[in-house]
Tab-separated table of C-alpha atoms in Angstrom:
chain	number	residue	atom	x	y	z
A	19	UNK	CA	0.137	-0.096	0.154
A	20	UNK	CA	1.301	3.435	-0.976
A	21	UNK	CA	1.677	6.158	1.318
A	22	UNK	CA	-1.396	8.108	-0.226
A	23	UNK	CA	-3.323	5.083	-0.309
A	24	UNK	CA	-2.900	4.892	3.791
A	25	UNK	CA	-3.422	8.526	3.917
A	26	UNK	CA	-6.663	8.029	1.827
A	27	UNK	CA	-7.779	5.317	4.600
A	28	UNK	CA	-6.948	7.189	7.348
A	29	UNK	CA	-6.764	11.267	7.223
A	30	UNK	CA	-8.853	13.651	7.489
A	31	UNK	CA	-7.527	16.679	6.135
A	32	UNK	CA	-8.495	20.356	6.777
A	33	UNK	CA	-10.691	22.655	4.559
A	34	UNK	CA	-10.660	20.161	1.941
A	35	UNK	CA	-13.215	18.493	0.548
A	36	UNK	CA	-12.828	14.517	0.798
A	37	UNK	CA	-13.768	13.425	-2.451
A	38	UNK	CA	-11.795	16.004	-4.506
A	39	UNK	CA	-8.617	15.196	-2.501
A	40	UNK	CA	-9.107	11.370	-3.190
A	41	UNK	CA	-9.212	11.814	-6.998
A	42	UNK	CA	-6.561	14.298	-7.823
A	43	UNK	CA	-2.999	13.673	-7.773
A	44	UNK	CA	-1.284	14.621	-4.603
A	45	UNK	CA	2.043	14.920	-3.136
A	46	UNK	CA	3.702	13.445	0.281
A	47	UNK	CA	6.317	15.909	1.223
A	48	UNK	CA	9.277	14.266	2.727
A	49	UNK	CA	11.759	17.213	3.367
A	50	UNK	CA	12.982	20.441	2.871
A	51	UNK	CA	15.613	22.596	2.964
A	52	UNK	CA	15.639	26.283	3.196
A	53	UNK	CA	13.340	27.722	0.681
A	54	UNK	CA	12.065	24.346	-0.970
A	55	UNK	CA	10.144	21.364	0.015
A	56	UNK	CA	10.671	17.880	-1.420
A	57	UNK	CA	8.577	14.921	-2.206
A	58	UNK	CA	8.810	11.265	-1.921
A	59	UNK	CA	9.668	11.183	-5.940
A	60	UNK	CA	12.789	13.289	-5.374
A	61	UNK	CA	10.953	16.520	-6.819
A	62	UNK	CA	11.907	19.881	-5.908
A	63	UNK	CA	9.679	22.497	-5.567
A	64	UNK	CA	9.602	26.563	-4.273
A	65	UNK	CA	7.220	26.987	-0.921
A	66	UNK	CA	5.325	29.619	-2.132
A	67	UNK	CA	3.046	29.391	0.755
A	68	UNK	CA	5.788	29.567	3.290
A	69	UNK	CA	4.179	26.366	4.694
A	70	UNK	CA	0.733	28.251	5.681
A	71	UNK	CA	2.418	31.539	6.046
A	72	UNK	CA	4.151	30.628	8.783
A	73	UNK	CA	7.431	29.790	7.720
A	74	UNK	CA	9.858	32.899	7.650
A	75	UNK	CA	13.307	31.637	7.912
A	76	UNK	CA	13.113	28.660	5.558
A	77	UNK	CA	13.438	25.064	6.117
A	78	UNK	CA	15.844	23.476	8.560
A	79	UNK	CA	17.432	26.554	9.185
A	80	UNK	CA	20.890	26.234	11.417
A	81	UNK	CA	19.615	28.041	14.370
A	82	UNK	CA	16.154	26.941	15.016
A	83	UNK	CA	17.684	23.253	14.672
A	84	UNK	CA	20.208	24.023	17.497
A	85	UNK	CA	18.008	25.817	19.470
A	86	UNK	CA	15.289	23.154	19.556
A	87	UNK	CA	17.745	20.415	20.201
A	88	UNK	CA	19.737	22.021	22.892
A	89	UNK	CA	16.216	22.560	24.889
A	90	UNK	CA	15.378	18.539	24.077
A	91	UNK	CA	18.763	18.210	26.384
A	92	UNK	CA	17.015	19.978	29.501
A	93	UNK	CA	13.435	19.311	29.201
A	94	UNK	CA	10.514	19.055	26.255
A	95	UNK	CA	7.624	19.749	28.141
A	96	UNK	CA	6.558	20.938	31.585
A	97	UNK	CA	3.267	22.619	32.541
A	98	UNK	CA	2.560	26.301	32.815
A	99	UNK	CA	-0.345	25.612	35.332
A	100	UNK	CA	1.505	26.199	38.944
A	101	UNK	CA	5.059	26.227	36.861
A	102	UNK	CA	7.102	28.184	35.145
A	103	UNK	CA	10.372	27.890	32.852
A	104	UNK	CA	13.155	29.624	31.415
A	105	UNK	CA	12.102	30.079	27.749
A	106	UNK	CA	8.828	31.221	28.583
A	107	UNK	CA	10.085	33.317	30.945
A	108	UNK	CA	13.117	35.004	28.441
A	109	UNK	CA	10.307	34.816	25.373
A	110	UNK	CA	7.651	36.781	27.119
A	111	UNK	CA	10.459	39.399	27.922
A	112	UNK	CA	11.404	39.516	24.257
A	113	UNK	CA	7.774	39.847	23.148
A	114	UNK	CA	7.384	42.132	25.441
A	115	UNK	CA	9.708	44.898	24.452
A	116	UNK	CA	8.836	44.182	20.813
A	117	UNK	CA	5.686	44.552	21.202
A	118	UNK	CA	5.724	47.450	24.225
A	119	UNK	CA	2.792	45.242	25.578
A	120	UNK	CA	3.601	44.133	29.432
A	121	UNK	CA	1.494	40.547	29.592
A	122	UNK	CA	2.011	37.620	27.504
A	123	UNK	CA	-0.208	34.384	27.731
A	124	UNK	CA	0.726	30.900	25.542
A	125	UNK	CA	-1.496	29.076	23.866
A	126	UNK	CA	-1.046	26.753	20.185
A	127	UNK	CA	-2.836	28.342	17.234
A	128	UNK	CA	-3.977	31.813	15.498
A	129	UNK	CA	-7.306	30.721	16.214
A	130	UNK	CA	-6.349	30.400	20.000
A	131	UNK	CA	-4.731	33.333	20.373
A	132	UNK	CA	-7.711	35.487	18.919
A	133	UNK	CA	-10.100	33.338	21.155
A	134	UNK	CA	-7.915	34.071	24.316
A	135	UNK	CA	-7.933	38.122	23.482
A	136	UNK	CA	-11.760	37.594	23.208
A	137	UNK	CA	-12.684	36.152	26.466
A	138	UNK	CA	-9.890	38.503	28.235
A	139	UNK	CA	-11.503	41.648	26.992
A	140	UNK	CA	-14.737	40.289	27.760
A	141	UNK	CA	-13.707	39.118	31.501
A	142	UNK	CA	-11.782	42.171	32.078
A	143	UNK	CA	-14.711	44.656	31.227
A	144	UNK	CA	-17.137	42.631	33.199
A	145	UNK	CA	-14.630	42.620	36.550
A	146	UNK	CA	-14.203	46.506	35.852
A	147	UNK	CA	-17.901	46.755	36.111
A	148	UNK	CA	-18.752	47.644	32.306
A	149	UNK	CA	-21.198	44.871	32.673
A	150	UNK	CA	-23.091	45.807	29.153
A	151	UNK	CA	-20.212	45.555	27.028
A	152	UNK	CA	-21.077	41.865	25.697
A	153	UNK	CA	-20.176	42.531	22.028
A	154	UNK	CA	-17.317	42.801	19.409
A	155	UNK	CA	-16.482	44.736	16.317
A	156	UNK	CA	-15.068	42.918	13.156
A	157	UNK	CA	-14.561	43.944	9.873
A	158	UNK	CA	-16.340	42.416	6.765
A	159	UNK	CA	-14.587	39.293	5.205
A	160	UNK	CA	-12.770	39.017	8.527
A	161	UNK	CA	-10.909	35.826	9.149
A	162	UNK	CA	-9.615	35.394	12.758
A	163	UNK	CA	-9.398	31.395	12.713
A	164	UNK	CA	-11.563	28.366	13.383
A	165	UNK	CA	-12.912	28.036	17.384
A	166	UNK	CA	-16.367	28.952	17.828
A	167	UNK	CA	-15.456	32.417	19.227
A	168	UNK	CA	-12.827	33.370	16.495
A	169	UNK	CA	-15.843	32.072	13.959
A	170	UNK	CA	-18.006	33.785	15.649
A	171	UNK	CA	-16.072	37.158	14.592
A	172	UNK	CA	-15.274	35.925	11.207
A	173	UNK	CA	-16.983	37.406	7.836
A	174	UNK	CA	-16.139	34.775	5.525
A	175	UNK	CA	-19.542	33.236	4.451
A	176	UNK	CA	-18.256	30.323	2.691
A	177	UNK	CA	-16.142	29.434	5.705
A	178	UNK	CA	-18.387	30.205	8.432
A	179	UNK	CA	-22.056	29.749	7.541
A	180	UNK	CA	-22.506	26.606	8.399
A	181	UNK	CA	-21.630	27.232	12.131
A	182	UNK	CA	-24.257	30.636	12.205
A	183	UNK	CA	-26.443	28.607	14.920
A	184	UNK	CA	-23.327	27.836	17.276
A	185	UNK	CA	-22.411	31.618	16.808
A	186	UNK	CA	-22.658	34.988	18.802
A	187	UNK	CA	-23.523	37.889	16.594
A	188	UNK	CA	-20.656	40.242	16.102
A	189	UNK	CA	-21.437	44.060	14.908
A	190	UNK	CA	-19.725	44.423	11.405
A	191	UNK	CA	-17.862	46.846	10.248
A	192	UNK	CA	-17.329	47.527	6.565
A	193	UNK	CA	-13.774	47.072	5.460
A	194	UNK	CA	-12.590	48.662	2.136
A	195	UNK	CA	-11.054	46.747	-0.204
A	196	UNK	CA	-7.741	47.880	-1.741
A	197	UNK	CA	-7.167	51.322	0.245
A	198	UNK	CA	-8.872	53.567	-2.057
A	199	UNK	CA	-9.532	56.993	-0.320
A	200	UNK	CA	-13.349	56.831	-1.699
A	201	UNK	CA	-14.142	53.383	-0.382
A	202	UNK	CA	-12.228	53.998	2.788
A	203	UNK	CA	-14.423	57.580	3.222
A	204	UNK	CA	-17.321	55.592	2.632
A	205	UNK	CA	-16.447	52.477	5.417
A	206	UNK	CA	-15.293	55.215	7.950
A	207	UNK	CA	-18.849	56.759	7.517
A	208	UNK	CA	-20.593	53.961	7.903
A	209	UNK	CA	-18.018	52.999	11.178
A	210	UNK	CA	-19.005	56.132	12.799
A	211	UNK	CA	-22.615	55.281	12.398
A	212	UNK	CA	-22.221	52.147	13.890
A	213	UNK	CA	-19.733	52.955	16.589
A	214	UNK	CA	-22.587	56.011	17.287
A	215	UNK	CA	-25.130	53.022	17.739
A	216	UNK	CA	-23.721	49.963	19.021
A	217	UNK	CA	-20.605	51.777	21.230
A	218	UNK	CA	-21.491	51.268	24.841
A	219	UNK	CA	-22.191	47.703	24.240
A	220	UNK	CA	-18.812	46.876	22.958
A	221	UNK	CA	-16.255	45.692	24.510
A	222	UNK	CA	-13.455	45.623	21.830
A	223	UNK	CA	-12.945	46.089	18.157
A	224	UNK	CA	-10.898	43.105	16.652
A	225	UNK	CA	-8.929	44.065	12.962
A	226	UNK	CA	-6.574	42.401	10.676
A	227	UNK	CA	-4.332	45.516	10.367
A	228	UNK	CA	-3.396	46.594	6.935
A	229	UNK	CA	-4.123	43.257	4.969
A	230	UNK	CA	-6.793	40.978	5.306
A	231	UNK	CA	-5.071	37.951	3.838
A	232	UNK	CA	-7.721	34.908	4.205
A	233	UNK	CA	-10.057	37.817	1.961
A	234	UNK	CA	-7.765	37.779	-1.044
A	235	UNK	CA	-5.495	40.597	0.086
A	236	UNK	CA	-8.174	42.962	1.189
A	237	UNK	CA	-6.141	46.356	2.236
A	238	UNK	CA	-6.613	48.941	4.046
A	239	UNK	CA	-4.278	52.126	4.721
A	240	UNK	CA	-2.706	53.051	8.342
A	241	UNK	CA	-4.955	56.406	8.321
A	242	UNK	CA	-7.838	54.624	7.853
A	243	UNK	CA	-6.948	51.800	10.697
A	244	UNK	CA	-5.822	54.866	13.089
A	245	UNK	CA	-9.512	56.417	12.265
A	246	UNK	CA	-11.489	53.198	12.981
A	247	UNK	CA	-8.951	52.534	16.619
A	248	UNK	CA	-10.083	56.147	17.783
A	249	UNK	CA	-13.713	55.074	16.854
A	250	UNK	CA	-12.941	51.981	19.380
A	251	UNK	CA	-11.403	53.742	22.035
A	252	UNK	CA	-13.794	56.897	22.168
A	253	UNK	CA	-16.651	54.533	22.133
A	254	UNK	CA	-14.623	52.581	25.380
A	255	UNK	CA	-13.586	49.676	23.774
A	256	UNK	CA	-10.492	47.322	23.428
A	257	UNK	CA	-8.686	47.006	20.343
A	258	UNK	CA	-7.406	43.902	19.685
A	259	UNK	CA	-4.894	43.562	16.584
A	260	UNK	CA	-4.944	39.899	15.264
A	261	UNK	CA	-1.224	39.465	13.469
A	262	UNK	CA	-0.760	35.859	13.038
A	263	UNK	CA	-0.810	36.718	9.221
A	264	UNK	CA	0.757	39.873	9.168
A	265	UNK	CA	3.670	39.453	12.189
A	266	UNK	CA	6.998	38.742	11.869
A	267	UNK	CA	7.890	40.347	9.164
A	268	UNK	CA	5.516	39.242	6.382
A	269	UNK	CA	4.351	43.250	5.720
A	270	UNK	CA	8.083	44.220	6.000
A	271	UNK	CA	8.242	45.132	9.688
A	272	UNK	CA	8.096	43.154	12.446
A	273	UNK	CA	4.374	43.561	13.084
A	274	UNK	CA	1.998	45.358	10.968
A	275	UNK	CA	0.897	47.316	13.722
A	276	UNK	CA	4.270	49.425	13.483
A	277	UNK	CA	3.614	50.589	9.785
A	278	UNK	CA	-0.195	51.270	10.655
A	279	UNK	CA	0.796	53.452	13.606
A	280	UNK	CA	-1.265	52.063	16.392
A	281	UNK	CA	-0.595	50.530	19.671
A	282	UNK	CA	-3.329	48.144	20.242
A	283	UNK	CA	-4.710	46.779	23.709
A	284	UNK	CA	-4.116	43.064	22.928
A	285	UNK	CA	-1.755	41.563	20.027
A	286	UNK	CA	-2.290	37.944	18.838
A	287	UNK	CA	0.620	36.321	17.454
A	288	UNK	CA	1.212	32.557	16.026
A	289	UNK	CA	2.356	31.345	12.371
A	290	UNK	CA	5.877	32.743	11.871
A	291	UNK	CA	6.555	33.077	15.798
A	292	UNK	CA	8.583	29.605	15.914
A	293	UNK	CA	9.526	30.129	12.458
A	294	UNK	CA	7.456	27.728	11.348
A	295	UNK	CA	8.661	25.161	13.291
A	296	UNK	CA	6.442	24.385	16.356
A	297	UNK	CA	2.528	24.857	17.496
A	298	UNK	CA	3.047	28.116	19.332
A	299	UNK	CA	0.605	30.861	19.861
A	300	UNK	CA	0.501	34.509	22.200
A	301	UNK	CA	-1.738	37.069	23.372
A	302	UNK	CA	0.028	40.230	24.892
A	303	UNK	CA	-1.561	42.838	26.379
A	304	UNK	CA	-1.401	45.331	28.515
A	305	UNK	CA	-0.914	45.808	32.749
A	306	UNK	CA	-4.045	47.905	32.711
A	307	UNK	CA	-6.149	45.002	31.611
A	308	UNK	CA	-3.842	42.253	33.549
A	309	UNK	CA	-4.785	44.878	36.887
A	310	UNK	CA	-8.718	43.521	36.502
A	311	UNK	CA	-7.689	40.152	37.042
A	312	UNK	CA	-6.197	40.846	40.363
A	313	UNK	CA	-7.929	40.355	43.511
A	314	UNK	CA	-8.488	37.456	46.224
A	315	UNK	CA	-8.939	34.155	45.472
A	316	UNK	CA	-12.727	34.319	46.866
A	317	UNK	CA	-13.677	36.923	44.065
A	318	UNK	CA	-12.943	34.327	41.547
A	319	UNK	CA	-11.299	37.000	38.729
A	320	UNK	CA	-8.929	34.652	37.792
A	321	UNK	CA	-8.458	33.934	33.956
A	322	UNK	CA	-10.243	30.528	33.722
A	323	UNK	CA	-8.322	29.223	30.373
A	324	UNK	CA	-5.457	27.343	29.623
A	325	UNK	CA	-4.235	24.638	27.553
A	326	UNK	CA	-2.207	21.473	27.837
A	327	UNK	CA	1.063	22.837	25.733
A	328	UNK	CA	0.471	26.463	26.896
A	329	UNK	CA	4.224	27.690	26.816
A	330	UNK	CA	5.765	24.683	25.674
A	331	UNK	CA	9.588	24.604	26.549
A	332	UNK	CA	10.768	23.403	22.652
A	333	UNK	CA	8.262	25.656	21.128
A	334	UNK	CA	9.595	28.829	22.852
A	335	UNK	CA	13.263	27.571	21.955
A	336	UNK	CA	12.052	27.914	18.688
A	337	UNK	CA	10.572	31.243	18.922
A	338	UNK	CA	13.550	32.537	20.762
A	339	UNK	CA	16.113	31.820	17.999
A	340	UNK	CA	13.686	33.228	15.225
A	341	UNK	CA	13.943	36.133	16.937
A	342	UNK	CA	17.585	36.432	17.139
A	343	UNK	CA	17.639	35.224	13.381
A	344	UNK	CA	14.729	37.834	12.453
A	345	UNK	CA	16.336	41.091	12.667
A	346	UNK	CA	19.044	40.532	9.913
A	347	UNK	CA	16.231	38.974	7.942
A	348	UNK	CA	14.017	42.122	8.083
A	349	UNK	CA	17.201	44.762	7.455
A	350	UNK	CA	17.720	43.270	4.310
A	351	UNK	CA	14.064	42.026	3.627
A	352	UNK	CA	12.940	45.556	0.968
A	353	UNK	CA	14.809	44.054	-1.971
A	354	UNK	CA	13.070	41.087	-1.396
A	355	UNK	CA	10.089	42.236	-1.224
A	356	UNK	CA	10.457	44.766	-4.005
A	357	UNK	CA	11.381	42.010	-6.277
A	358	UNK	CA	8.150	40.165	-5.589
A	359	UNK	CA	6.434	43.205	-6.325
A	360	UNK	CA	7.790	43.603	-9.340
A	361	UNK	CA	7.615	40.054	-10.713
A	362	UNK	CA	3.722	39.415	-9.431
A	363	UNK	CA	2.483	43.471	-11.131
A	364	UNK	CA	4.140	42.259	-14.302
A	365	UNK	CA	2.787	38.775	-14.538
A	366	UNK	CA	0.412	39.803	-17.740
A	367	UNK	CA	-2.386	37.040	-18.564
A	368	UNK	CA	-5.841	37.037	-19.242
A	369	UNK	CA	-7.218	35.472	-16.429
A	370	UNK	CA	-5.950	37.778	-13.746
A	371	UNK	CA	-7.841	40.638	-13.459
A	372	UNK	CA	-5.780	42.035	-10.295
A	373	UNK	CA	-2.783	41.803	-8.793
A	374	UNK	CA	-2.242	42.737	-4.909
A	375	UNK	CA	1.157	42.819	-3.145
A	376	UNK	CA	2.082	44.124	0.119
A	377	UNK	CA	5.737	43.462	1.921
A	378	UNK	CA	5.880	39.424	1.307
A	379	UNK	CA	2.352	38.857	0.638
A	380	UNK	CA	1.106	38.627	-2.683
A	381	UNK	CA	-2.295	37.471	-3.894
A	382	UNK	CA	-3.701	37.318	-8.067
A	383	UNK	CA	-7.323	37.497	-8.433
A	384	UNK	CA	-8.898	35.439	-11.322
A	385	UNK	CA	-12.026	36.511	-13.221
A	386	UNK	CA	-13.192	35.524	-16.441
A	387	UNK	CA	-13.575	38.739	-18.479
A	388	UNK	CA	-15.439	40.929	-16.009
A	389	UNK	CA	-16.960	38.586	-14.350
A	390	UNK	CA	-16.333	35.700	-11.894
A	391	UNK	CA	-15.525	32.455	-12.954
A	392	UNK	CA	-18.162	29.890	-12.628
A	393	UNK	CA	-17.491	28.620	-9.222
A	394	UNK	CA	-17.666	24.767	-10.674
A	395	UNK	CA	-14.338	25.017	-12.655
A	396	UNK	CA	-12.129	25.464	-9.720
A	397	UNK	CA	-10.341	27.466	-11.768
A	398	UNK	CA	-7.988	28.949	-8.829
A	399	UNK	CA	-7.522	25.498	-7.166
A	400	UNK	CA	-6.804	24.241	-11.090
A	401	UNK	CA	-3.818	26.945	-11.169
A	402	UNK	CA	-2.437	25.727	-7.550
A	403	UNK	CA	-2.205	22.135	-8.540
A	404	UNK	CA	-0.764	23.099	-11.918
A	405	UNK	CA	1.945	25.108	-10.597
A	406	UNK	CA	3.537	22.148	-9.025
A	407	UNK	CA	4.289	20.489	-12.525
A	408	UNK	CA	6.501	23.406	-12.715
A	409	UNK	CA	8.028	23.179	-9.459
A	410	UNK	CA	6.114	25.608	-6.740
A	411	UNK	CA	3.655	25.163	-4.495
A	412	UNK	CA	0.811	28.001	-3.962
A	413	UNK	CA	-2.505	27.753	-2.452
A	414	UNK	CA	-5.754	29.241	-3.720
A	415	UNK	CA	-8.414	30.744	-1.759
A	416	UNK	CA	-11.381	30.727	-4.550
A	417	UNK	CA	-10.058	32.229	-7.419
A	418	UNK	CA	-7.521	34.131	-5.596
A	419	UNK	CA	-4.365	32.568	-5.996
A	420	UNK	CA	-1.723	33.255	-2.830
A	421	UNK	CA	2.158	33.853	-3.029
A	422	UNK	CA	3.653	33.546	0.148
A	423	UNK	CA	7.121	32.889	0.233
A	424	UNK	CA	9.419	32.559	3.459
A	425	UNK	CA	10.969	36.072	3.864
A	426	UNK	CA	14.327	34.630	2.956
A	427	UNK	CA	13.421	33.779	-0.341
A	428	UNK	CA	15.976	35.284	-3.026
A	429	UNK	CA	15.224	36.650	-6.407
A	430	UNK	CA	15.864	33.405	-8.505
A	431	UNK	CA	13.811	31.566	-6.645
A	432	UNK	CA	11.055	34.009	-6.874
A	433	UNK	CA	11.205	34.454	-10.260
A	434	UNK	CA	11.005	30.057	-10.351
A	435	UNK	CA	7.716	30.614	-8.082
A	436	UNK	CA	5.861	33.396	-9.661
A	437	UNK	CA	6.855	31.702	-13.409
A	438	UNK	CA	5.663	28.818	-12.107
A	439	UNK	CA	2.385	30.185	-11.506
A	440	UNK	CA	2.690	31.984	-15.135
A	441	UNK	CA	2.938	28.515	-16.899
A	442	UNK	CA	0.025	27.073	-14.580
A	443	UNK	CA	-2.273	30.057	-15.828
A	444	UNK	CA	-1.072	28.961	-19.131
A	445	UNK	CA	-1.876	25.006	-18.584
A	446	UNK	CA	-5.717	25.953	-17.182
A	447	UNK	CA	-6.013	28.223	-20.174
């Protein structure tokens, strides 16, 4: 029995239609090196998804490998319920210094980082005596993960619609599509009316700063986000920045909030935090929020939330090594980001209606002339599969082909990646 036959017998893949998965030509990835992945047939591919946007330094990075190995000689896991350990302490100090936020709560994925922020914000407002603040505001077409709270503030109907009976209602704020001043002014005017009506019921506004990645790279300007954050703060609500996708250099700076010029009350991190090595997430917040959870034991102001692998020492060691390596990568990133942008913007094909690039985040929006392709044609999906024949792995979101390579991808590999997508478009026709 082949590896794929064994997969088809037992595995359930995320965001994957089972009948489609079993009918298509799939890859078995056996190892990686730098910005490349290799399959069980020995074929090499540029990792154009950064292994789902998390691998920022490339595969088998020597410093990250060494950091994990060194920690293995100490302890692989120890609970943080009633105990602590050096890697978690040092990483919290480092993240606090980078973000200017005081407190760090660990979990294990982007979804849980957001879920933690939602529960903290809600409980903090309740324990501050603001008991009428029970709702959250979030952007249209938002994506914040797949746990129930994170899905509740999500706004992508394809992903979230089936679960609506399980969810709480979010106050939905319209977001611009491409940082156009007219569109931003329209959205901000609507946001002002929404906060005027619902502001006193909100405990937090949740945003993906500057780029809504899963929505097909929707963009808004720093000025628009600053104005939106001010509306939230003026209404007495916290600001939660979901930087799961945009953090750790993806937009060109360590965090997108730096480029946006905002200081959130909560910062949600995951993906690139460990260089794409191990599951680790962090929810950062202020000392002022933390103070709402202090009190005598019998007042039960504790944050009753935790995970078995919270602050796993191996994952924290990987994160510390990643943070050590990132400054040098960020210092040389502008040239690589410029090269990616130039190549994607120059990609000319009748099916490409729009090219969106920001930092090391890119998307090609595909259309049939002036209208969307018939969804049954699965054009974006077919392009993503065809790119593999030309030496690159990319992922589509509907008919948006996402191009998100590791931050260390150099010009020749970027050329291979973009040309693979170009040839895939020709193959699909």
